[in-house]
mmCIF file with all atom_site columns, C-alpha atoms in Angstrom:
data_model
loop_
_atom_site.group_PDB
_atom_site.id
_atom_site.type_symbol
_atom_site.label_atom_id
_atom_site.label_alt_id
_atom_site.label_comp_id
_atom_site.label_asym_id
_atom_site.label_entity_id
_atom_site.label_seq_id
_atom_site.pdbx_PDB_ins_code
_atom_site.Cartn_x
_atom_site.Cartn_y
_atom_site.Cartn_z
_atom_site.occupancy
_atom_site.B_iso_or_equiv
_atom_site.pdbx_formal_charge
_atom_site.auth_seq_id
_atom_site.auth_comp_id
_atom_site.auth_asym_id
_atom_site.auth_atom_id
_atom_site.pdbx_PDB_model_num
ATOM 1   C CA . UNK Z 1 1   ? 103.601 112.944 91.159  1.00 0.00 ? 1453 UNK Z CA 1
ATOM 2   C CA . UNK Z 1 2   ? 99.838  112.731 91.527  1.00 0.00 ? 1454 UNK Z CA 1
ATOM 3   C CA . UNK Z 1 3   ? 97.613  115.788 91.802  1.00 0.00 ? 1455 UNK Z CA 1
ATOM 4   C CA . UNK Z 1 4   ? 96.686  116.801 95.327  1.00 0.00 ? 1456 UNK Z CA 1
ATOM 5   C CA . UNK Z 1 5   ? 93.136  115.945 96.282  1.00 0.00 ? 1457 UNK Z CA 1
ATOM 6   C CA . UNK Z 1 6   ? 91.200  118.899 97.605  1.00 0.00 ? 1458 UNK Z CA 1
ATOM 7   C CA . UNK Z 1 7   ? 89.550  119.112 100.992 1.00 0.00 ? 1459 UNK Z CA 1
ATOM 8   C CA . UNK Z 1 8   ? 85.809  118.540 101.170 1.00 0.00 ? 1460 UNK Z CA 1
ATOM 9   C CA . UNK Z 1 9   ? 82.891  119.742 103.274 1.00 0.00 ? 1461 UNK Z CA 1
ATOM 10  C CA . UNK Z 1 10  ? 81.417  117.321 105.831 1.00 0.00 ? 1462 UNK Z CA 1
ATOM 11  C CA . UNK Z 1 11  ? 77.836  117.789 107.022 1.00 0.00 ? 1463 UNK Z CA 1
ATOM 12  C CA . UNK Z 1 12  ? 76.214  115.989 109.953 1.00 0.00 ? 1464 UNK Z CA 1
ATOM 13  C CA . UNK Z 1 13  ? 72.447  116.320 109.490 1.00 0.00 ? 1465 UNK Z CA 1
ATOM 14  C CA . UNK Z 1 14  ? 70.513  114.897 112.430 1.00 0.00 ? 1466 UNK Z CA 1
ATOM 15  C CA . UNK Z 1 15  ? 73.011  112.033 112.630 1.00 0.00 ? 1467 UNK Z CA 1
ATOM 16  C CA . UNK Z 1 16  ? 71.946  109.469 115.213 1.00 0.00 ? 1468 UNK Z CA 1
ATOM 17  C CA . UNK Z 1 17  ? 73.430  106.144 116.252 1.00 0.00 ? 1469 UNK Z CA 1
ATOM 18  C CA . UNK Z 1 18  ? 71.450  103.968 118.620 1.00 0.00 ? 1470 UNK Z CA 1
ATOM 19  C CA . UNK Z 1 19  ? 73.207  100.754 119.618 1.00 0.00 ? 1471 UNK Z CA 1
ATOM 20  C CA . UNK Z 1 20  ? 70.854  97.818  120.270 1.00 0.00 ? 1472 UNK Z CA 1
ATOM 21  C CA . UNK Z 1 21  ? 70.132  97.265  123.950 1.00 0.00 ? 1473 UNK Z CA 1
ATOM 22  C CA . UNK Z 1 22  ? 71.342  100.721 125.004 1.00 0.00 ? 1474 UNK Z CA 1
ATOM 23  C CA . UNK Z 1 23  ? 68.832  103.082 126.629 1.00 0.00 ? 1475 UNK Z CA 1
ATOM 24  C CA . UNK Z 1 24  ? 70.228  106.243 125.008 1.00 0.00 ? 1476 UNK Z CA 1
ATOM 25  C CA . UNK Z 1 25  ? 71.830  106.893 121.624 1.00 0.00 ? 1477 UNK Z CA 1
ATOM 26  C CA . UNK Z 1 26  ? 75.628  107.090 121.423 1.00 0.00 ? 1478 UNK Z CA 1
ATOM 27  C CA . UNK Z 1 27  ? 75.128  110.015 119.021 1.00 0.00 ? 1479 UNK Z CA 1
ATOM 28  C CA . UNK Z 1 28  ? 71.789  111.826 119.138 1.00 0.00 ? 1480 UNK Z CA 1
ATOM 29  C CA . UNK Z 1 29  ? 70.581  114.191 116.400 1.00 0.00 ? 1481 UNK Z CA 1
ATOM 30  C CA . UNK Z 1 30  ? 74.048  115.626 115.710 1.00 0.00 ? 1482 UNK Z CA 1
ATOM 31  C CA . UNK Z 1 31  ? 73.946  118.499 113.211 1.00 0.00 ? 1483 UNK Z CA 1
ATOM 32  C CA . UNK Z 1 32  ? 76.851  120.696 112.173 1.00 0.00 ? 1484 UNK Z CA 1
ATOM 33  C CA . UNK Z 1 33  ? 78.992  121.498 109.147 1.00 0.00 ? 1485 UNK Z CA 1
ATOM 34  C CA . UNK Z 1 34  ? 82.756  121.285 108.785 1.00 0.00 ? 1486 UNK Z CA 1
ATOM 35  C CA . UNK Z 1 35  ? 83.734  123.570 105.886 1.00 0.00 ? 1487 UNK Z CA 1
ATOM 36  C CA . UNK Z 1 36  ? 86.284  122.235 103.387 1.00 0.00 ? 1488 UNK Z CA 1
ATOM 37  C CA . UNK Z 1 37  ? 89.824  122.664 104.651 1.00 0.00 ? 1489 UNK Z CA 1
ATOM 38  C CA . UNK Z 1 38  ? 88.794  123.364 108.247 1.00 0.00 ? 1490 UNK Z CA 1
ATOM 39  C CA . UNK Z 1 39  ? 89.949  121.536 111.353 1.00 0.00 ? 1491 UNK Z CA 1
ATOM 40  C CA . UNK Z 1 40  ? 87.222  120.442 113.747 1.00 0.00 ? 1492 UNK Z CA 1
ATOM 41  C CA . UNK Z 1 41  ? 87.765  118.975 117.211 1.00 0.00 ? 1493 UNK Z CA 1
ATOM 42  C CA . UNK Z 1 42  ? 85.088  117.023 119.028 1.00 0.00 ? 1494 UNK Z CA 1
ATOM 43  C CA . UNK Z 1 43  ? 85.454  117.555 122.764 1.00 0.00 ? 1495 UNK Z CA 1
ATOM 44  C CA . UNK Z 1 44  ? 83.535  115.775 125.475 1.00 0.00 ? 1496 UNK Z CA 1
ATOM 45  C CA . UNK Z 1 45  ? 83.636  113.194 128.226 1.00 0.00 ? 1497 UNK Z CA 1
ATOM 46  C CA . UNK Z 1 46  ? 84.747  109.613 127.759 1.00 0.00 ? 1498 UNK Z CA 1
ATOM 47  C CA . UNK Z 1 47  ? 81.833  107.657 126.319 1.00 0.00 ? 1499 UNK Z CA 1
ATOM 48  C CA . UNK Z 1 48  ? 80.227  110.825 124.973 1.00 0.00 ? 1500 UNK Z CA 1
ATOM 49  C CA . UNK Z 1 49  ? 80.033  109.636 121.345 1.00 0.00 ? 1501 UNK Z CA 1
ATOM 50  C CA . UNK Z 1 50  ? 83.070  111.364 119.812 1.00 0.00 ? 1502 UNK Z CA 1
ATOM 51  C CA . UNK Z 1 51  ? 84.570  108.189 118.344 1.00 0.00 ? 1503 UNK Z CA 1
ATOM 52  C CA . UNK Z 1 52  ? 81.161  106.968 117.183 1.00 0.00 ? 1504 UNK Z CA 1
ATOM 53  C CA . UNK Z 1 53  ? 80.560  110.289 115.401 1.00 0.00 ? 1505 UNK Z CA 1
ATOM 54  C CA . UNK Z 1 54  ? 83.865  109.927 113.545 1.00 0.00 ? 1506 UNK Z CA 1
ATOM 55  C CA . UNK Z 1 55  ? 83.076  106.328 112.633 1.00 0.00 ? 1507 UNK Z CA 1
ATOM 56  C CA . UNK Z 1 56  ? 79.805  107.506 111.073 1.00 0.00 ? 1508 UNK Z CA 1
ATOM 57  C CA . UNK Z 1 57  ? 81.864  109.485 108.547 1.00 0.00 ? 1509 UNK Z CA 1
ATOM 58  C CA . UNK Z 1 58  ? 83.770  106.460 107.218 1.00 0.00 ? 1510 UNK Z CA 1
ATOM 59  C CA . UNK Z 1 59  ? 80.928  103.991 107.868 1.00 0.00 ? 1511 UNK Z CA 1
ATOM 60  C CA . UNK Z 1 60  ? 82.788  101.901 110.388 1.00 0.00 ? 1512 UNK Z CA 1
ATOM 61  C CA . UNK Z 1 61  ? 79.495  102.444 112.220 1.00 0.00 ? 1513 UNK Z CA 1
ATOM 62  C CA . UNK Z 1 62  ? 76.219  102.778 110.302 1.00 0.00 ? 1514 UNK Z CA 1
ATOM 63  C CA . UNK Z 1 63  ? 73.721  105.552 110.996 1.00 0.00 ? 1515 UNK Z CA 1
ATOM 64  C CA . UNK Z 1 64  ? 70.454  104.690 112.723 1.00 0.00 ? 1516 UNK Z CA 1
ATOM 65  C CA . UNK Z 1 65  ? 68.870  107.857 111.348 1.00 0.00 ? 1517 UNK Z CA 1
ATOM 66  C CA . UNK Z 1 66  ? 69.851  111.203 109.905 1.00 0.00 ? 1518 UNK Z CA 1
ATOM 67  C CA . UNK Z 1 67  ? 72.704  111.630 107.475 1.00 0.00 ? 1519 UNK Z CA 1
ATOM 68  C CA . UNK Z 1 68  ? 76.374  112.409 107.036 1.00 0.00 ? 1520 UNK Z CA 1
ATOM 69  C CA . UNK Z 1 69  ? 77.356  113.978 103.712 1.00 0.00 ? 1521 UNK Z CA 1
ATOM 70  C CA . UNK Z 1 70  ? 80.803  114.378 102.236 1.00 0.00 ? 1522 UNK Z CA 1
ATOM 71  C CA . UNK Z 1 71  ? 80.980  117.038 99.559  1.00 0.00 ? 1523 UNK Z CA 1
ATOM 72  C CA . UNK Z 1 72  ? 77.195  116.867 99.176  1.00 0.00 ? 1524 UNK Z CA 1
ATOM 73  C CA . UNK Z 1 73  ? 76.911  113.079 98.855  1.00 0.00 ? 1525 UNK Z CA 1
ATOM 74  C CA . UNK Z 1 74  ? 75.460  110.907 101.597 1.00 0.00 ? 1526 UNK Z CA 1
ATOM 75  C CA . UNK Z 1 75  ? 77.972  108.404 102.943 1.00 0.00 ? 1527 UNK Z CA 1
ATOM 76  C CA . UNK Z 1 76  ? 75.193  105.814 102.570 1.00 0.00 ? 1528 UNK Z CA 1
ATOM 77  C CA . UNK Z 1 77  ? 75.369  106.302 98.792  1.00 0.00 ? 1529 UNK Z CA 1
ATOM 78  C CA . UNK Z 1 78  ? 79.132  105.764 98.610  1.00 0.00 ? 1530 UNK Z CA 1
ATOM 79  C CA . UNK Z 1 79  ? 80.873  102.415 98.216  1.00 0.00 ? 1531 UNK Z CA 1
ATOM 80  C CA . UNK Z 1 80  ? 82.382  101.620 101.638 1.00 0.00 ? 1532 UNK Z CA 1
ATOM 81  C CA . UNK Z 1 81  ? 85.751  100.590 100.267 1.00 0.00 ? 1533 UNK Z CA 1
ATOM 82  C CA . UNK Z 1 82  ? 86.143  103.645 98.049  1.00 0.00 ? 1534 UNK Z CA 1
ATOM 83  C CA . UNK Z 1 83  ? 84.891  105.904 100.837 1.00 0.00 ? 1535 UNK Z CA 1
ATOM 84  C CA . UNK Z 1 84  ? 87.472  104.553 103.288 1.00 0.00 ? 1536 UNK Z CA 1
ATOM 85  C CA . UNK Z 1 85  ? 90.311  104.786 100.788 1.00 0.00 ? 1537 UNK Z CA 1
ATOM 86  C CA . UNK Z 1 86  ? 89.585  108.508 100.535 1.00 0.00 ? 1538 UNK Z CA 1
ATOM 87  C CA . UNK Z 1 87  ? 89.716  109.074 104.291 1.00 0.00 ? 1539 UNK Z CA 1
ATOM 88  C CA . UNK Z 1 88  ? 92.847  109.098 106.409 1.00 0.00 ? 1540 UNK Z CA 1
ATOM 89  C CA . UNK Z 1 89  ? 92.109  107.497 109.778 1.00 0.00 ? 1541 UNK Z CA 1
ATOM 90  C CA . UNK Z 1 90  ? 94.458  107.647 112.747 1.00 0.00 ? 1542 UNK Z CA 1
ATOM 91  C CA . UNK Z 1 91  ? 93.577  105.932 116.009 1.00 0.00 ? 1543 UNK Z CA 1
ATOM 92  C CA . UNK Z 1 92  ? 95.439  105.675 119.288 1.00 0.00 ? 1544 UNK Z CA 1
ATOM 93  C CA . UNK Z 1 93  ? 95.834  101.887 118.915 1.00 0.00 ? 1545 UNK Z CA 1
ATOM 94  C CA . UNK Z 1 94  ? 97.425  102.477 115.473 1.00 0.00 ? 1546 UNK Z CA 1
ATOM 95  C CA . UNK Z 1 95  ? 96.613  99.115  113.855 1.00 0.00 ? 1547 UNK Z CA 1
ATOM 96  C CA . UNK Z 1 96  ? 99.780  98.558  111.824 1.00 0.00 ? 1548 UNK Z CA 1
ATOM 97  C CA . UNK Z 1 97  ? 99.999  95.327  109.851 1.00 0.00 ? 1549 UNK Z CA 1
ATOM 98  C CA . UNK Z 1 98  ? 102.572 93.256  111.794 1.00 0.00 ? 1550 UNK Z CA 1
ATOM 99  C CA . UNK Z 1 99  ? 103.697 91.243  108.746 1.00 0.00 ? 1551 UNK Z CA 1
ATOM 100 C CA . UNK Z 1 100 ? 104.567 94.386  106.761 1.00 0.00 ? 1552 UNK Z CA 1
ATOM 101 C CA . UNK Z 1 101 ? 107.520 96.714  107.037 1.00 0.00 ? 1553 UNK Z CA 1
ATOM 102 C CA . UNK Z 1 102 ? 107.069 100.364 107.963 1.00 0.00 ? 1554 UNK Z CA 1
ATOM 103 C CA . UNK Z 1 103 ? 107.399 101.307 104.273 1.00 0.00 ? 1555 UNK Z CA 1
ATOM 104 C CA . UNK Z 1 104 ? 104.785 98.729  103.249 1.00 0.00 ? 1556 UNK Z CA 1
ATOM 105 C CA . UNK Z 1 105 ? 102.410 99.937  105.979 1.00 0.00 ? 1557 UNK Z CA 1
ATOM 106 C CA . UNK Z 1 106 ? 102.736 103.577 104.919 1.00 0.00 ? 1558 UNK Z CA 1
ATOM 107 C CA . UNK Z 1 107 ? 102.371 102.676 101.227 1.00 0.00 ? 1559 UNK Z CA 1
ATOM 108 C CA . UNK Z 1 108 ? 99.283  100.481 101.661 1.00 0.00 ? 1560 UNK Z CA 1
ATOM 109 C CA . UNK Z 1 109 ? 96.565  102.927 100.553 1.00 0.00 ? 1561 UNK Z CA 1
ATOM 110 C CA . UNK Z 1 110 ? 98.524  104.390 97.613  1.00 0.00 ? 1562 UNK Z CA 1
ATOM 111 C CA . UNK Z 1 111 ? 99.144  100.820 96.425  1.00 0.00 ? 1563 UNK Z CA 1
ATOM 112 C CA . UNK Z 1 112 ? 95.429  99.982  96.769  1.00 0.00 ? 1564 UNK Z CA 1
ATOM 113 C CA . UNK Z 1 113 ? 94.643  103.129 94.775  1.00 0.00 ? 1565 UNK Z CA 1
ATOM 114 C CA . UNK Z 1 114 ? 96.886  101.954 91.936  1.00 0.00 ? 1566 UNK Z CA 1
ATOM 115 C CA . UNK Z 1 115 ? 99.856  104.266 92.420  1.00 0.00 ? 1567 UNK Z CA 1
ATOM 116 C CA . UNK Z 1 116 ? 103.021 103.126 90.662  1.00 0.00 ? 1568 UNK Z CA 1
ATOM 117 C CA . UNK Z 1 117 ? 105.897 101.841 92.785  1.00 0.00 ? 1569 UNK Z CA 1
ATOM 118 C CA . UNK Z 1 118 ? 108.085 104.759 91.665  1.00 0.00 ? 1570 UNK Z CA 1
ATOM 119 C CA . UNK Z 1 119 ? 105.427 107.141 93.074  1.00 0.00 ? 1571 UNK Z CA 1
ATOM 120 C CA . UNK Z 1 120 ? 104.966 105.301 96.357  1.00 0.00 ? 1572 UNK Z CA 1
ATOM 121 C CA . UNK Z 1 121 ? 108.570 105.083 97.546  1.00 0.00 ? 1573 UNK Z CA 1
ATOM 122 C CA . UNK Z 1 122 ? 109.316 108.841 97.498  1.00 0.00 ? 1574 UNK Z CA 1
ATOM 123 C CA . UNK Z 1 123 ? 105.956 109.560 99.151  1.00 0.00 ? 1575 UNK Z CA 1
ATOM 124 C CA . UNK Z 1 124 ? 106.716 107.040 101.921 1.00 0.00 ? 1576 UNK Z CA 1
ATOM 125 C CA . UNK Z 1 125 ? 110.163 108.551 102.481 1.00 0.00 ? 1577 UNK Z CA 1
ATOM 126 C CA . UNK Z 1 126 ? 108.736 112.091 102.522 1.00 0.00 ? 1578 UNK Z CA 1
ATOM 127 C CA . UNK Z 1 127 ? 106.140 111.175 105.140 1.00 0.00 ? 1579 UNK Z CA 1
ATOM 128 C CA . UNK Z 1 128 ? 108.531 109.225 107.347 1.00 0.00 ? 1580 UNK Z CA 1
ATOM 129 C CA . UNK Z 1 129 ? 110.791 112.260 107.398 1.00 0.00 ? 1581 UNK Z CA 1
ATOM 130 C CA . UNK Z 1 130 ? 107.772 114.474 108.153 1.00 0.00 ? 1582 UNK Z CA 1
ATOM 131 C CA . UNK Z 1 131 ? 106.905 112.423 111.253 1.00 0.00 ? 1583 UNK Z CA 1
ATOM 132 C CA . UNK Z 1 132 ? 110.570 112.457 112.291 1.00 0.00 ? 1584 UNK Z CA 1
ATOM 133 C CA . UNK Z 1 133 ? 111.350 108.819 111.504 1.00 0.00 ? 1585 UNK Z CA 1
ATOM 134 C CA . UNK Z 1 134 ? 114.246 108.993 109.026 1.00 0.00 ? 1586 UNK Z CA 1
ATOM 135 C CA . UNK Z 1 135 ? 113.315 106.753 106.099 1.00 0.00 ? 1587 UNK Z CA 1
ATOM 136 C CA . UNK Z 1 136 ? 116.775 105.225 105.808 1.00 0.00 ? 1588 UNK Z CA 1
ATOM 137 C CA . UNK Z 1 137 ? 116.528 104.039 109.428 1.00 0.00 ? 1589 UNK Z CA 1
ATOM 138 C CA . UNK Z 1 138 ? 112.862 103.013 109.599 1.00 0.00 ? 1590 UNK Z CA 1
ATOM 139 C CA . UNK Z 1 139 ? 111.506 101.881 106.235 1.00 0.00 ? 1591 UNK Z CA 1
ATOM 140 C CA . UNK Z 1 140 ? 112.637 98.231  106.651 1.00 0.00 ? 1592 UNK Z CA 1
ATOM 141 C CA . UNK Z 1 141 ? 111.561 97.842  110.293 1.00 0.00 ? 1593 UNK Z CA 1
ATOM 142 C CA . UNK Z 1 142 ? 108.484 95.976  111.486 1.00 0.00 ? 1594 UNK Z CA 1
ATOM 143 C CA . UNK Z 1 143 ? 105.904 97.207  114.012 1.00 0.00 ? 1595 UNK Z CA 1
ATOM 144 C CA . UNK Z 1 144 ? 107.323 94.891  116.688 1.00 0.00 ? 1596 UNK Z CA 1
ATOM 145 C CA . UNK Z 1 145 ? 110.635 96.765  116.395 1.00 0.00 ? 1597 UNK Z CA 1
ATOM 146 C CA . UNK Z 1 146 ? 109.063 100.156 117.166 1.00 0.00 ? 1598 UNK Z CA 1
ATOM 147 C CA . UNK Z 1 147 ? 108.128 101.965 120.360 1.00 0.00 ? 1599 UNK Z CA 1
ATOM 148 C CA . UNK Z 1 148 ? 104.507 102.968 120.943 1.00 0.00 ? 1600 UNK Z CA 1
ATOM 149 C CA . UNK Z 1 149 ? 105.241 106.533 119.876 1.00 0.00 ? 1601 UNK Z CA 1
ATOM 150 C CA . UNK Z 1 150 ? 107.046 105.374 116.725 1.00 0.00 ? 1602 UNK Z CA 1
ATOM 151 C CA . UNK Z 1 151 ? 104.105 103.112 115.814 1.00 0.00 ? 1603 UNK Z CA 1
ATOM 152 C CA . UNK Z 1 152 ? 101.746 106.044 116.272 1.00 0.00 ? 1604 UNK Z CA 1
ATOM 153 C CA . UNK Z 1 153 ? 103.851 108.214 113.949 1.00 0.00 ? 1605 UNK Z CA 1
ATOM 154 C CA . UNK Z 1 154 ? 103.890 105.448 111.316 1.00 0.00 ? 1606 UNK Z CA 1
ATOM 155 C CA . UNK Z 1 155 ? 100.091 105.313 111.627 1.00 0.00 ? 1607 UNK Z CA 1
ATOM 156 C CA . UNK Z 1 156 ? 99.918  109.058 111.024 1.00 0.00 ? 1608 UNK Z CA 1
ATOM 157 C CA . UNK Z 1 157 ? 102.201 108.762 107.982 1.00 0.00 ? 1609 UNK Z CA 1
ATOM 158 C CA . UNK Z 1 158 ? 100.020 105.936 106.624 1.00 0.00 ? 1610 UNK Z CA 1
ATOM 159 C CA . UNK Z 1 159 ? 96.879  108.061 107.048 1.00 0.00 ? 1611 UNK Z CA 1
ATOM 160 C CA . UNK Z 1 160 ? 98.505  110.927 105.118 1.00 0.00 ? 1612 UNK Z CA 1
ATOM 161 C CA . UNK Z 1 161 ? 100.050 108.758 102.388 1.00 0.00 ? 1613 UNK Z CA 1
ATOM 162 C CA . UNK Z 1 162 ? 97.406  109.137 99.680  1.00 0.00 ? 1614 UNK Z CA 1
ATOM 163 C CA . UNK Z 1 163 ? 96.810  112.826 100.494 1.00 0.00 ? 1615 UNK Z CA 1
ATOM 164 C CA . UNK Z 1 164 ? 93.209  112.193 101.579 1.00 0.00 ? 1616 UNK Z CA 1
ATOM 165 C CA . UNK Z 1 165 ? 90.646  114.988 101.395 1.00 0.00 ? 1617 UNK Z CA 1
ATOM 166 C CA . UNK Z 1 166 ? 89.359  113.931 104.853 1.00 0.00 ? 1618 UNK Z CA 1
ATOM 167 C CA . UNK Z 1 167 ? 91.414  113.050 107.935 1.00 0.00 ? 1619 UNK Z CA 1
ATOM 168 C CA . UNK Z 1 168 ? 89.822  111.511 111.019 1.00 0.00 ? 1620 UNK Z CA 1
ATOM 169 C CA . UNK Z 1 169 ? 92.061  111.467 114.069 1.00 0.00 ? 1621 UNK Z CA 1
ATOM 170 C CA . UNK Z 1 170 ? 91.000  109.781 117.308 1.00 0.00 ? 1622 UNK Z CA 1
ATOM 171 C CA . UNK Z 1 171 ? 93.554  110.586 120.019 1.00 0.00 ? 1623 UNK Z CA 1
ATOM 172 C CA . UNK Z 1 172 ? 96.351  110.306 117.450 1.00 0.00 ? 1624 UNK Z CA 1
ATOM 173 C CA . UNK Z 1 173 ? 99.120  111.615 119.687 1.00 0.00 ? 1625 UNK Z CA 1
ATOM 174 C CA . UNK Z 1 174 ? 98.315  109.805 122.928 1.00 0.00 ? 1626 UNK Z CA 1
ATOM 175 C CA . UNK Z 1 175 ? 101.483 107.671 122.891 1.00 0.00 ? 1627 UNK Z CA 1
ATOM 176 C CA . UNK Z 1 176 ? 103.789 110.562 121.992 1.00 0.00 ? 1628 UNK Z CA 1
ATOM 177 C CA . UNK Z 1 177 ? 105.905 112.549 124.381 1.00 0.00 ? 1629 UNK Z CA 1
ATOM 178 C CA . UNK Z 1 178 ? 104.893 116.230 124.785 1.00 0.00 ? 1630 UNK Z CA 1
ATOM 179 C CA . UNK Z 1 179 ? 107.824 117.590 122.725 1.00 0.00 ? 1631 UNK Z CA 1
ATOM 180 C CA . UNK Z 1 180 ? 107.149 115.330 119.715 1.00 0.00 ? 1632 UNK Z CA 1
ATOM 181 C CA . UNK Z 1 181 ? 103.392 115.925 120.029 1.00 0.00 ? 1633 UNK Z CA 1
ATOM 182 C CA . UNK Z 1 182 ? 103.942 119.693 119.835 1.00 0.00 ? 1634 UNK Z CA 1
ATOM 183 C CA . UNK Z 1 183 ? 106.235 119.416 116.784 1.00 0.00 ? 1635 UNK Z CA 1
ATOM 184 C CA . UNK Z 1 184 ? 103.796 117.208 114.880 1.00 0.00 ? 1636 UNK Z CA 1
#
């Protein structure tokens, strides 16, 4: 099996995002450090810039000014594709590929990273079991055959599949019942 990738420090240094035509920035001069291996929660009102701040990390949204650094390197200096392959991203809307099975969805990033098929299958099965979707029952299903909560758990498994050093989670458990949410 592949070596585990280690967690990394994330630094927001005066990070600002001003959307055109908006009177105030979505994110304004945000500065803080998330030490490697730490969990950080952004809390605030709806529309307060939490999702935008996360999207600055993986460059789904580009900075207007300031910087975001991952392990000392500005995200602006990193290739977008490589950057995103090193970040697990879980969103409430999930975004599973409808033409792929659950196993193919979960194995997408490891495949893109060049993992061998014999490495991917056990990792997929391990993660499906972790999110309480038994692999033997779920690996061949499609997104349309899953409940909202099951789709969300597949999205979480997909984000964890390549053991990313950074995980961004935007309301990842919104479609889950309270008991499952607590267990995960």
